[in-house]
């Protein structure tokens, strides 16, 4: 699975793969071309043969600048929370997420693909009220078409109860 691939990379390299913000900082690749950061898991060592498409993602819409909209990317969104990020000083949310034991995470847009905030690092780092974050977590008990993203971190599947701890 994707989580196993990210974890294996993290063990081998003593840090998680660069995320899209770090990739932009190091190589000047625009964040909206986030697929470049996924190459670390396929080349030169194949931790996974290809980056998995998000089964809930819609086909990307293209904006007037020719970029896919951030909310409707075809792939899972990946981010790491290491304090020595290549992207410069980490945000307060990333620092707090790391302090709470989160090293990396990715999410699917879920059954109802839509842009919902807060962002993943804000939720994990608790820089926004927990009540605001709980509505962003997909809950399978609400049916197969409930709102919310499906999150996976180095700690496992992120649930509302874990977020509230």
PDB file of C-alpha atoms in Angstrom, residues 19-25 28-36 70:
ATOM      1  CA  UNK A  19       6.385  16.827  -0.101  1.00  0.00           C
ATOM      2  CA  UNK A  20       5.166  19.189  -2.803  1.00  0.00           C
ATOM      3  CA  UNK A  21       6.165  22.339  -0.879  1.00  0.00           C
ATOM      4  CA  UNK A  22       9.701  21.022  -0.364  1.00  0.00           C
ATOM      5  CA  UNK A  23       9.902  19.902  -3.976  1.00  0.00           C
ATOM      6  CA  UNK A  24       9.019  23.428  -5.053  1.00  0.00           C
ATOM      7  CA  UNK A  25      11.606  24.971  -2.705  1.00  0.00           C
ATOM      8  CA  UNK A  28      11.429  25.253  -8.403  1.00  0.00           C
ATOM      9  CA  UNK A  29       8.633  22.952  -9.542  1.00  0.00           C
ATOM     10  CA  UNK A  30       5.264  24.666  -8.936  1.00  0.00           C
ATOM     11  CA  UNK A  31       3.216  23.181  -6.091  1.00  0.00           C
ATOM     12  CA  UNK A  32       0.322  22.454  -8.406  1.00  0.00           C
ATOM     13  CA  UNK A  33       2.600  19.972 -10.212  1.00  0.00           C
ATOM     14  CA  UNK A  34       2.747  17.880  -7.068  1.00  0.00           C
ATOM     15  CA  UNK A  35       3.089  14.621  -8.989  1.00  0.00           C
ATOM     16  CA  UNK A  36       6.850  15.299  -9.168  1.00  0.00           C
ATOM     17  CA  UNK A  70      -5.922  22.016  -6.039  1.00  0.00           C
TER      18      UNK A  70
END
